[in-house]
Amino acid sequence: MTITPPALSVFETLESEVRSYCRGWPAVFDRARGARLTDEDGHSYLDFFAGAGSLNYGHNNPVLKRALIDYIERDGITHGLDMATTAKRAFLETFRHVILRPRDLPYKVMFPGPTGTNAVESALKLARKVKGRESVVSFTNAFHGMSLGSLAVTGNAFKRAGAGIPLVHGTPMPFDNYFDGTVPDFLWFERLLEDQGSGLNKPAAVIVETVQGEGGINVARAEWLRALAELCHRQDMLLIVDDIQMGCGRTGGFFSFEEAGIVPDIVTLSKSISGYGLPMSLCLFKPELDIWEPGEHNGTFRGNNPAFVTAAAALDAYWADGQMEKQTLARGEQVEQALLAICAEEPTAHFRGRGLVWGMEFEDPARAAAVCARAFQLGLLLETSGPQSEVVKLLPPLTITTEELDEGLRTLARCVSETA
């Protein structure tokens, strides 16, 4: 099957040039279910992108859709600011019972606004308020959002340049394996912290992704994360884990940091926390950090009650019995074996990942783009990541079947072969 791009007309003439994903996938999509989308001409696409990780349970998941329709049909609250509602109560009770208590996590829950960058902004503000310091340390190739505070702790030069003003009070440090194992972990960071002449202001916090998604699927080792948590504790810095893309089961456990056995001071969640692709985000933090004054951080769309409904339904359906984690890890092994076989035939490619997030890196960035373009022609949605877009990113729904996963991996192998 070869797909002919449609005439996009109003999208090209009226919509801003800032649009991006549609350039790589020039189709007009109309319907979606599970791991597949259909365009208005009836062409089917297998989705290995899952709304940038916001659709971990697939498109129009029937369990979540039923809960949402029932809620809307009974005229449940849609917009609620931060008012108490039955939908919010049901979500909070379910989140505590299904997620927090079984993991012995003490977190308070804050609804900071509907997107991931809102969650990051609130985390940064809270850390600075608690510690009375301005500086926050982030890591090379990090991505934390597109608003100014989040951009200040983001590494990508292209995205940072879009701010138009200096981005301050953020200090980058090397991510795990940044020096290919030739430098001891945190050598530079610890030296700067301990040297009174280093010029580094004492940081309020460190923010980290356990797996850098937009940065190129860079996977931090569990021992590196544990050492980072210990360093933060010794130096009186808060540890913020940005779990916006890698949380909600993407790497196996509900939180991506579970494997490392750490308990961050602050955690940000968004993307798949609503389960249905509805805007929602959370900022979680230890109770002693909850020093906010009422209304000190707010936003009009904190109370997206339909998102609370689908979020609670997702937790009940997929996280109450522990099967989702086992399934994700099994699917991850399936991906790993396929990528191992592909890279055995392609010496310029290397792969890495965890759970159901994987990346295949090419020495020539143009090759990654060519693979994704050919994949679209064959009905597979893939995107690139990394500082030079040199990594083909695999991010299928967690609910994808083994047959669908195998189909997509075979298509990927064909694309790599045909673009050689």
Short mmCIF file of C-alpha atoms in Angstrom, two decimals:
data_model
loop_
_atom_site.label_atom_id
_atom_site.label_comp_id
_atom_site.label_asym_id
_atom_site.label_seq_id
_atom_site.Cartn_x
_atom_site.Cartn_y
_atom_site.Cartn_z
CA MET A 1 0.00 0.00 0.00
CA THR A 2 1.35 3.40 -0.99
CA ILE A 3 -0.55 6.42 0.29
CA THR A 4 -0.92 9.56 -1.81
CA PRO A 5 -0.97 12.76 0.30
CA PRO A 6 -4.20 14.76 -0.01
CA ALA A 7 -4.56 18.42 -0.84
CA LEU A 8 -4.54 20.02 2.60
CA SER A 9 -6.06 23.36 1.50
CA VAL A 10 -7.32 25.16 4.62
CA PHE A 11 -4.58 23.69 6.80
CA GLU A 12 -1.92 25.26 4.58
CA THR A 13 -3.73 28.52 3.88
CA LEU A 14 -5.13 29.30 7.34
CA GLU A 15 -3.26 27.34 9.99
CA SER A 16 0.05 28.68 11.33
CA GLU A 17 3.39 27.54 9.97
CA VAL A 18 4.21 26.32 13.48
CA ARG A 19 2.38 23.02 12.81
CA SER A 20 4.79 20.09 12.73
CA TYR A 21 3.48 16.52 13.00
CA CYS A 22 1.15 16.99 10.05
CA ARG A 23 4.13 17.71 7.81
CA GLY A 24 5.50 14.23 8.35
CA TRP A 25 2.06 12.63 8.16
CA PRO A 26 0.25 14.45 5.31
CA ALA A 27 -3.16 12.85 5.77
CA VAL A 28 -6.50 14.08 7.04
CA PHE A 29 -7.36 11.68 9.86
CA ASP A 30 -10.99 10.94 10.60
CA ARG A 31 -11.38 7.98 13.01
CA ALA A 32 -9.29 5.94 15.41
CA ARG A 33 -9.66 2.86 17.58
CA GLY A 34 -7.03 1.04 19.60
CA ALA A 35 -3.69 1.17 17.82
CA ARG A 36 -5.08 2.26 14.43
CA LEU A 37 -6.15 5.50 12.79
CA THR A 38 -8.12 5.88 9.57
CA ASP A 39 -7.93 8.88 7.26
CA GLU A 40 -10.85 10.39 5.38
CA ASP A 41 -10.00 8.32 2.30
CA GLY A 42 -10.23 5.07 4.24
CA HIS A 43 -6.50 4.33 4.55
CA SER A 44 -5.54 2.61 7.83
CA TYR A 45 -2.43 3.46 9.84
CA LEU A 46 -0.83 1.53 12.67
CA ASP A 47 0.08 3.97 15.42
CA PHE A 48 3.58 3.70 16.92
CA PHE A 49 3.34 7.23 18.35
CA ALA A 50 0.28 7.15 20.63
CA GLY A 51 -0.26 10.89 20.80
CA ALA A 52 3.34 11.47 21.95
CA GLY A 53 2.58 9.12 24.84
CA SER A 54 -0.82 10.58 25.74
CA LEU A 55 -2.71 7.52 24.48
CA ASN A 56 -1.13 4.67 26.43
CA TYR A 57 -4.47 2.82 26.39
CA GLY A 58 -5.08 3.39 22.69
CA HIS A 59 -7.51 5.55 20.76
CA ASN A 60 -11.12 5.62 21.93
CA ASN A 61 -10.54 2.88 24.47
CA PRO A 62 -14.04 1.33 24.88
CA VAL A 63 -13.88 1.09 28.69
CA LEU A 64 -12.89 4.73 29.07
CA LYS A 65 -15.26 5.89 26.34
CA ARG A 66 -18.21 4.24 28.08
CA ALA A 67 -17.36 5.96 31.37
CA LEU A 68 -17.04 9.32 29.60
CA ILE A 69 -20.30 8.98 27.65
CA ASP A 70 -22.22 7.96 30.77
CA TYR A 71 -20.84 10.98 32.63
CA ILE A 72 -21.69 13.43 29.85
CA GLU A 73 -25.17 11.98 29.34
CA ARG A 74 -26.06 12.55 33.00
CA ASP A 75 -24.93 16.18 32.74
CA GLY A 76 -21.89 15.71 34.97
CA ILE A 77 -19.77 18.79 35.67
CA THR A 78 -17.47 19.63 32.76
CA HIS A 79 -15.60 22.72 33.92
CA GLY A 80 -15.00 23.07 37.63
CA LEU A 81 -11.92 25.22 38.31
CA ASP A 82 -10.67 23.68 41.59
CA MET A 83 -14.12 23.19 43.08
CA ALA A 84 -14.88 19.90 44.78
CA THR A 85 -16.83 17.58 42.46
CA THR A 86 -17.88 13.96 42.55
CA ALA A 87 -15.63 13.24 39.55
CA LYS A 88 -12.57 14.74 41.23
CA ARG A 89 -13.30 12.85 44.44
CA ALA A 90 -13.62 9.56 42.58
CA PHE A 91 -10.29 10.14 40.83
CA LEU A 92 -8.44 11.13 44.00
CA GLU A 93 -9.79 8.14 45.92
CA THR A 94 -8.92 5.76 43.10
CA PHE A 95 -5.44 7.26 42.64
CA ARG A 96 -4.73 6.88 46.35
CA HIS A 97 -6.09 3.33 46.54
CA VAL A 98 -4.68 1.92 43.28
CA ILE A 99 -1.43 3.86 42.82
CA LEU A 100 -0.11 5.63 45.91
CA ARG A 101 -0.87 3.26 48.80
CA PRO A 102 0.37 0.03 47.16
CA ARG A 103 3.68 1.79 46.45
CA ASP A 104 3.85 3.40 49.90
CA LEU A 105 4.09 6.86 48.33
CA PRO A 106 3.05 9.75 50.59
CA TYR A 107 2.36 12.37 47.94
CA LYS A 108 -0.10 15.24 48.04
CA VAL A 109 -1.82 15.87 44.68
CA MET A 110 -1.92 19.25 42.94
CA PHE A 111 -3.86 20.02 39.77
CA PRO A 112 -1.70 22.77 38.23
CA GLY A 113 -3.26 23.15 34.78
CA PRO A 114 -4.02 20.92 31.82
CA THR A 115 -0.61 20.30 30.23
CA GLY A 116 2.78 18.87 31.09
CA THR A 117 4.56 22.19 31.06
CA ASN A 118 2.01 23.48 33.63
CA ALA A 119 3.03 20.64 35.92
CA VAL A 120 6.73 21.40 35.44
CA GLU A 121 6.23 25.12 36.05
CA SER A 122 4.44 24.39 39.33
CA ALA A 123 7.17 21.96 40.38
CA LEU A 124 9.90 24.53 39.73
CA LYS A 125 7.99 27.27 41.55
CA LEU A 126 7.35 25.06 44.55
CA ALA A 127 10.97 23.91 44.78
CA ARG A 128 12.20 27.50 44.71
CA LYS A 129 9.59 28.55 47.28
CA VAL A 130 10.52 25.71 49.64
CA LYS A 131 14.28 26.16 49.41
CA GLY A 132 14.44 29.92 48.94
CA ARG A 133 16.87 29.52 46.05
CA GLU A 134 16.58 30.22 42.32
CA SER A 135 18.87 27.80 40.51
CA VAL A 136 17.59 24.46 39.19
CA VAL A 137 19.85 21.83 37.67
CA SER A 138 18.71 19.89 34.60
CA PHE A 139 20.51 17.54 32.24
CA THR A 140 21.91 17.54 28.74
CA ASN A 141 19.27 16.69 26.08
CA ALA A 142 16.44 17.18 28.58
CA PHE A 143 12.98 18.27 27.46
CA HIS A 144 10.53 19.63 30.04
CA GLY A 145 8.10 21.84 28.12
CA MET A 146 7.66 24.96 25.99
CA SER A 147 6.79 27.68 28.52
CA LEU A 148 9.61 29.86 29.82
CA GLY A 149 10.39 28.11 33.10
CA SER A 150 10.28 24.69 31.45
CA LEU A 151 12.38 25.88 28.52
CA ALA A 152 15.04 27.12 30.94
CA VAL A 153 15.63 23.50 32.01
CA THR A 154 15.30 22.09 28.45
CA GLY A 155 18.41 21.31 26.45
CA ASN A 156 17.31 21.54 22.82
CA ALA A 157 18.83 24.67 21.25
CA PHE A 158 16.10 25.07 18.62
CA LYS A 159 13.30 25.00 21.17
CA ARG A 160 15.18 27.28 23.59
CA ALA A 161 15.75 29.84 20.83
CA GLY A 162 11.98 30.18 20.41
CA ALA A 163 11.75 31.88 23.81
CA GLY A 164 13.07 35.13 22.40
CA ILE A 165 14.53 36.18 25.76
CA PRO A 166 17.35 34.89 27.99
CA LEU A 167 16.44 31.69 29.83
CA VAL A 168 17.88 31.98 33.31
CA HIS A 169 18.28 30.14 36.60
CA GLY A 170 18.80 26.76 34.95
CA THR A 171 22.14 24.92 34.93
CA PRO A 172 22.74 21.85 32.71
CA MET A 173 24.76 18.86 33.86
CA PRO A 174 25.76 15.68 31.97
CA PHE A 175 23.04 13.00 31.74
CA ASP A 176 23.90 9.36 32.35
CA ASN A 177 26.52 8.08 29.88
CA TYR A 178 26.93 11.51 28.29
CA PHE A 179 30.70 10.87 28.22
CA ASP A 180 30.30 7.22 27.09
CA GLY A 181 31.38 5.89 30.47
CA THR A 182 34.77 7.63 30.44
CA VAL A 183 33.96 9.96 33.36
CA PRO A 184 32.73 8.90 36.82
CA ASP A 185 29.09 9.69 37.50
CA PHE A 186 28.48 13.24 38.83
CA LEU A 187 32.20 14.10 38.94
CA TRP A 188 31.63 17.57 37.46
CA PHE A 189 28.38 18.18 39.37
CA GLU A 190 29.83 17.31 42.78
CA ARG A 191 33.01 19.30 42.15
CA LEU A 192 30.99 22.42 41.34
CA LEU A 193 28.79 21.97 44.41
CA GLU A 194 31.75 21.61 46.76
CA ASP A 195 34.03 24.28 45.25
CA GLN A 196 33.30 27.71 46.74
CA GLY A 197 34.88 29.27 43.67
CA SER A 198 32.88 27.36 41.05
CA GLY A 199 30.33 30.11 40.47
CA LEU A 200 27.42 27.66 40.76
CA ASN A 201 24.61 29.06 42.86
CA LYS A 202 23.31 26.50 45.35
CA PRO A 203 20.45 24.77 43.48
CA ALA A 204 16.96 24.48 44.88
CA ALA A 205 16.34 21.29 42.95
CA VAL A 206 17.39 18.89 40.24
CA ILE A 207 14.90 17.89 37.53
CA VAL A 208 15.38 14.70 35.54
CA GLU A 209 13.67 12.31 33.13
CA THR A 210 14.48 8.67 33.78
CA VAL A 211 14.24 8.11 30.02
CA GLN A 212 14.73 11.17 27.84
CA GLY A 213 12.02 10.88 25.19
CA GLU A 214 12.46 13.97 23.04
CA GLY A 215 16.20 13.89 23.77
CA GLY A 216 16.68 10.62 21.89
CA ILE A 217 15.46 7.76 24.14
CA ASN A 218 18.40 8.10 26.50
CA VAL A 219 17.89 5.62 29.34
CA ALA A 220 19.28 6.39 32.78
CA ARG A 221 20.59 3.38 34.68
CA ALA A 222 18.90 2.55 37.97
CA GLU A 223 22.21 2.94 39.81
CA TRP A 224 22.71 6.40 38.28
CA LEU A 225 19.26 7.47 39.45
CA ARG A 226 19.92 6.15 42.95
CA ALA A 227 23.22 8.02 43.08
CA LEU A 228 21.45 11.19 41.94
CA ALA A 229 18.84 10.83 44.68
CA GLU A 230 21.59 10.36 47.26
CA LEU A 231 23.47 13.40 45.95
CA CYS A 232 20.33 15.54 46.22
CA HIS A 233 19.77 14.38 49.79
CA ARG A 234 23.37 15.13 50.82
CA GLN A 235 23.35 18.56 49.22
CA ASP A 236 19.88 19.62 50.43
CA MET A 237 18.39 19.80 46.93
CA LEU A 238 14.93 18.57 45.99
CA LEU A 239 14.69 15.82 43.38
CA ILE A 240 12.03 16.36 40.71
CA VAL A 241 11.24 13.48 38.35
CA ASP A 242 9.50 14.55 35.16
CA ASP A 243 7.33 11.50 34.42
CA ILE A 244 5.09 13.24 31.91
CA GLN A 245 5.90 10.94 28.99
CA MET A 246 7.47 7.98 30.76
CA GLY A 247 4.94 7.66 33.59
CA CYS A 248 1.54 5.95 33.52
CA GLY A 249 3.15 2.61 32.70
CA ARG A 250 5.25 3.49 29.66
CA THR A 251 8.41 1.82 31.04
CA GLY A 252 6.60 -0.98 32.90
CA GLY A 253 5.79 0.25 36.40
CA PHE A 254 3.23 3.02 36.77
CA PHE A 255 6.05 5.43 37.64
CA SER A 256 9.26 5.13 35.65
CA PHE A 257 11.40 5.61 38.78
CA GLU A 258 10.04 2.51 40.53
CA GLU A 259 12.75 0.30 39.02
CA ALA A 260 15.43 2.41 40.71
CA GLY A 261 13.75 2.17 44.12
CA ILE A 262 13.82 5.94 44.72
CA VAL A 263 11.14 8.28 46.06
CA PRO A 264 11.46 11.71 44.41
CA ASP A 265 10.45 14.79 46.34
CA ILE A 266 8.28 16.01 43.45
CA VAL A 267 6.83 14.15 40.45
CA THR A 268 5.11 15.60 37.39
CA LEU A 269 2.52 13.63 35.40
CA SER A 270 0.46 14.49 32.34
CA LYS A 271 -0.11 12.96 28.88
CA SER A 272 -1.66 9.55 29.72
CA ILE A 273 -2.85 10.34 33.23
CA SER A 274 -6.33 11.06 31.83
CA GLY A 275 -6.17 7.83 29.83
CA TYR A 276 -8.22 9.17 26.94
CA GLY A 277 -6.07 11.97 25.57
CA LEU A 278 -7.98 14.63 27.50
CA PRO A 279 -5.83 17.48 28.90
CA MET A 280 -4.86 16.82 32.51
CA SER A 281 -1.73 17.05 34.61
CA LEU A 282 -0.63 16.44 38.19
CA CYS A 283 2.15 17.70 40.38
CA LEU A 284 2.82 15.28 43.24
CA PHE A 285 4.96 16.19 46.22
CA LYS A 286 5.81 15.09 49.73
CA PRO A 287 3.38 16.54 52.33
CA GLU A 288 6.00 18.66 54.08
CA LEU A 289 6.54 20.59 50.82
CA ASP A 290 2.91 21.68 50.61
CA ILE A 291 3.48 25.30 51.65
CA TRP A 292 1.34 26.91 48.94
CA GLU A 293 -0.98 29.76 49.90
CA PRO A 294 -4.54 29.37 48.50
CA GLY A 295 -4.58 30.56 44.89
CA GLU A 296 -0.81 31.13 44.77
CA HIS A 297 -0.66 28.93 41.68
CA ASN A 298 -3.87 28.52 39.70
CA GLY A 299 -5.36 28.18 36.23
CA THR A 300 -8.78 28.22 34.59
CA PHE A 301 -8.68 24.65 33.31
CA ARG A 302 -7.44 22.78 36.36
CA GLY A 303 -10.86 21.19 36.79
CA ASN A 304 -11.29 19.15 33.60
CA ASN A 305 -13.83 16.77 35.11
CA PRO A 306 -14.27 14.53 32.03
CA ALA A 307 -10.53 13.84 32.33
CA PHE A 308 -11.00 12.88 35.99
CA VAL A 309 -13.66 10.38 34.89
CA THR A 310 -11.53 8.67 32.26
CA ALA A 311 -8.45 8.78 34.52
CA ALA A 312 -10.26 6.93 37.31
CA ALA A 313 -11.65 4.41 34.82
CA ALA A 314 -8.15 3.78 33.43
CA LEU A 315 -6.69 3.16 36.88
CA ASP A 316 -9.49 0.76 37.77
CA ALA A 317 -9.30 -1.11 34.47
CA TYR A 318 -5.53 -1.40 34.03
CA TRP A 319 -3.73 -0.91 37.34
CA ALA A 320 -5.76 -2.65 40.02
CA ASP A 321 -4.33 -6.15 39.37
CA GLY A 322 -0.72 -5.63 38.22
CA GLN A 323 -1.23 -7.20 34.81
CA MET A 324 -0.49 -4.07 32.77
CA GLU A 325 3.10 -3.91 34.00
CA LYS A 326 3.72 -7.56 33.13
CA GLN A 327 2.17 -7.13 29.68
CA THR A 328 4.21 -4.01 28.93
CA LEU A 329 7.46 -5.71 29.89
CA ALA A 330 6.57 -8.71 27.71
CA ARG A 331 5.77 -6.45 24.77
CA GLY A 332 9.05 -4.66 25.41
CA GLU A 333 10.95 -7.93 25.06
CA GLN A 334 9.19 -8.48 21.75
CA VAL A 335 10.37 -5.06 20.53
CA GLU A 336 13.90 -5.62 21.79
CA GLN A 337 14.27 -8.90 19.91
CA ALA A 338 13.00 -7.34 16.69
CA LEU A 339 15.36 -4.36 17.00
CA LEU A 340 18.24 -6.70 17.75
CA ALA A 341 17.56 -8.52 14.47
CA ILE A 342 17.21 -5.27 12.49
CA CYS A 343 20.45 -3.81 13.85
CA ALA A 344 22.31 -7.05 13.15
CA GLU A 345 21.63 -6.35 9.46
CA GLU A 346 22.22 -2.59 9.71
CA PRO A 347 25.67 -1.67 11.10
CA THR A 348 24.94 2.08 11.20
CA ALA A 349 22.01 1.65 13.61
CA HIS A 350 21.88 1.18 17.38
CA PHE A 351 18.90 0.82 19.68
CA ARG A 352 17.97 1.40 23.31
CA GLY A 353 14.86 1.61 25.45
CA ARG A 354 12.73 0.27 28.30
CA GLY A 355 9.23 -1.14 28.48
CA LEU A 356 7.39 0.18 25.43
CA VAL A 357 9.58 3.16 24.58
CA TRP A 358 12.42 2.42 22.18
CA GLY A 359 14.69 4.32 19.88
CA MET A 360 16.81 3.31 16.88
CA GLU A 361 19.66 5.73 16.31
CA PHE A 362 21.30 6.20 12.90
CA GLU A 363 24.72 7.69 12.26
CA ASP A 364 23.17 9.79 9.48
CA PRO A 365 20.18 11.80 10.80
CA ALA A 366 18.71 11.93 7.29
CA ARG A 367 18.33 8.17 7.43
CA ALA A 368 16.03 8.37 10.45
CA ALA A 369 13.82 10.87 8.61
CA ALA A 370 13.78 8.63 5.54
CA VAL A 371 12.72 5.62 7.61
CA CYS A 372 9.82 7.56 9.13
CA ALA A 373 8.75 8.91 5.73
CA ARG A 374 8.74 5.44 4.18
CA ALA A 375 6.87 4.10 7.21
CA PHE A 376 4.08 6.61 6.63
CA GLN A 377 3.80 5.50 3.01
CA LEU A 378 3.37 1.93 4.25
CA GLY A 379 0.77 2.89 6.87
CA LEU A 380 2.92 3.10 10.02
CA LEU A 381 3.18 6.26 12.11
CA LEU A 382 6.68 6.86 13.47
CA GLU A 383 8.46 10.01 14.61
CA THR A 384 12.07 11.04 15.17
CA SER A 385 13.68 12.38 18.32
CA GLY A 386 17.12 13.42 19.50
CA PRO A 387 19.06 16.68 19.15
CA GLN A 388 19.56 16.08 15.41
CA SER A 389 16.38 14.02 14.87
CA GLU A 390 18.69 11.05 14.42
CA VAL A 391 16.57 8.58 16.41
CA VAL A 392 13.49 6.73 15.17
CA LYS A 393 11.16 6.66 18.15
CA LEU A 394 8.82 3.75 18.91
CA LEU A 395 5.96 4.63 21.26
CA PRO A 396 3.02 2.27 20.60
CA PRO A 397 -0.03 2.06 22.88
CA LEU A 398 0.49 -0.20 25.89
CA THR A 399 -2.69 -2.04 24.87
CA ILE A 400 -1.37 -2.97 21.42
CA THR A 401 -1.75 -6.67 20.57
CA THR A 402 1.27 -8.88 19.91
CA GLU A 403 0.05 -9.28 16.32
CA GLU A 404 -0.17 -5.52 15.76
CA LEU A 405 3.23 -5.01 17.37
CA ASP A 406 4.75 -7.67 15.12
CA GLU A 407 3.14 -6.08 12.06
CA GLY A 408 4.62 -2.69 12.91
CA LEU A 409 8.06 -4.12 13.64
CA ARG A 410 8.07 -5.98 10.31
CA THR A 411 7.15 -2.74 8.56
CA LEU A 412 9.97 -0.96 10.41
CA ALA A 413 12.45 -3.63 9.27
CA ARG A 414 11.27 -3.15 5.68
CA CYS A 415 11.70 0.62 5.96
CA VAL A 416 15.24 0.30 7.29
CA SER A 417 16.10 -2.10 4.47
CA GLU A 418 14.53 0.02 1.74
CA THR A 419 16.25 3.25 2.84
CA ALA A 420 19.75 1.74 3.04
#
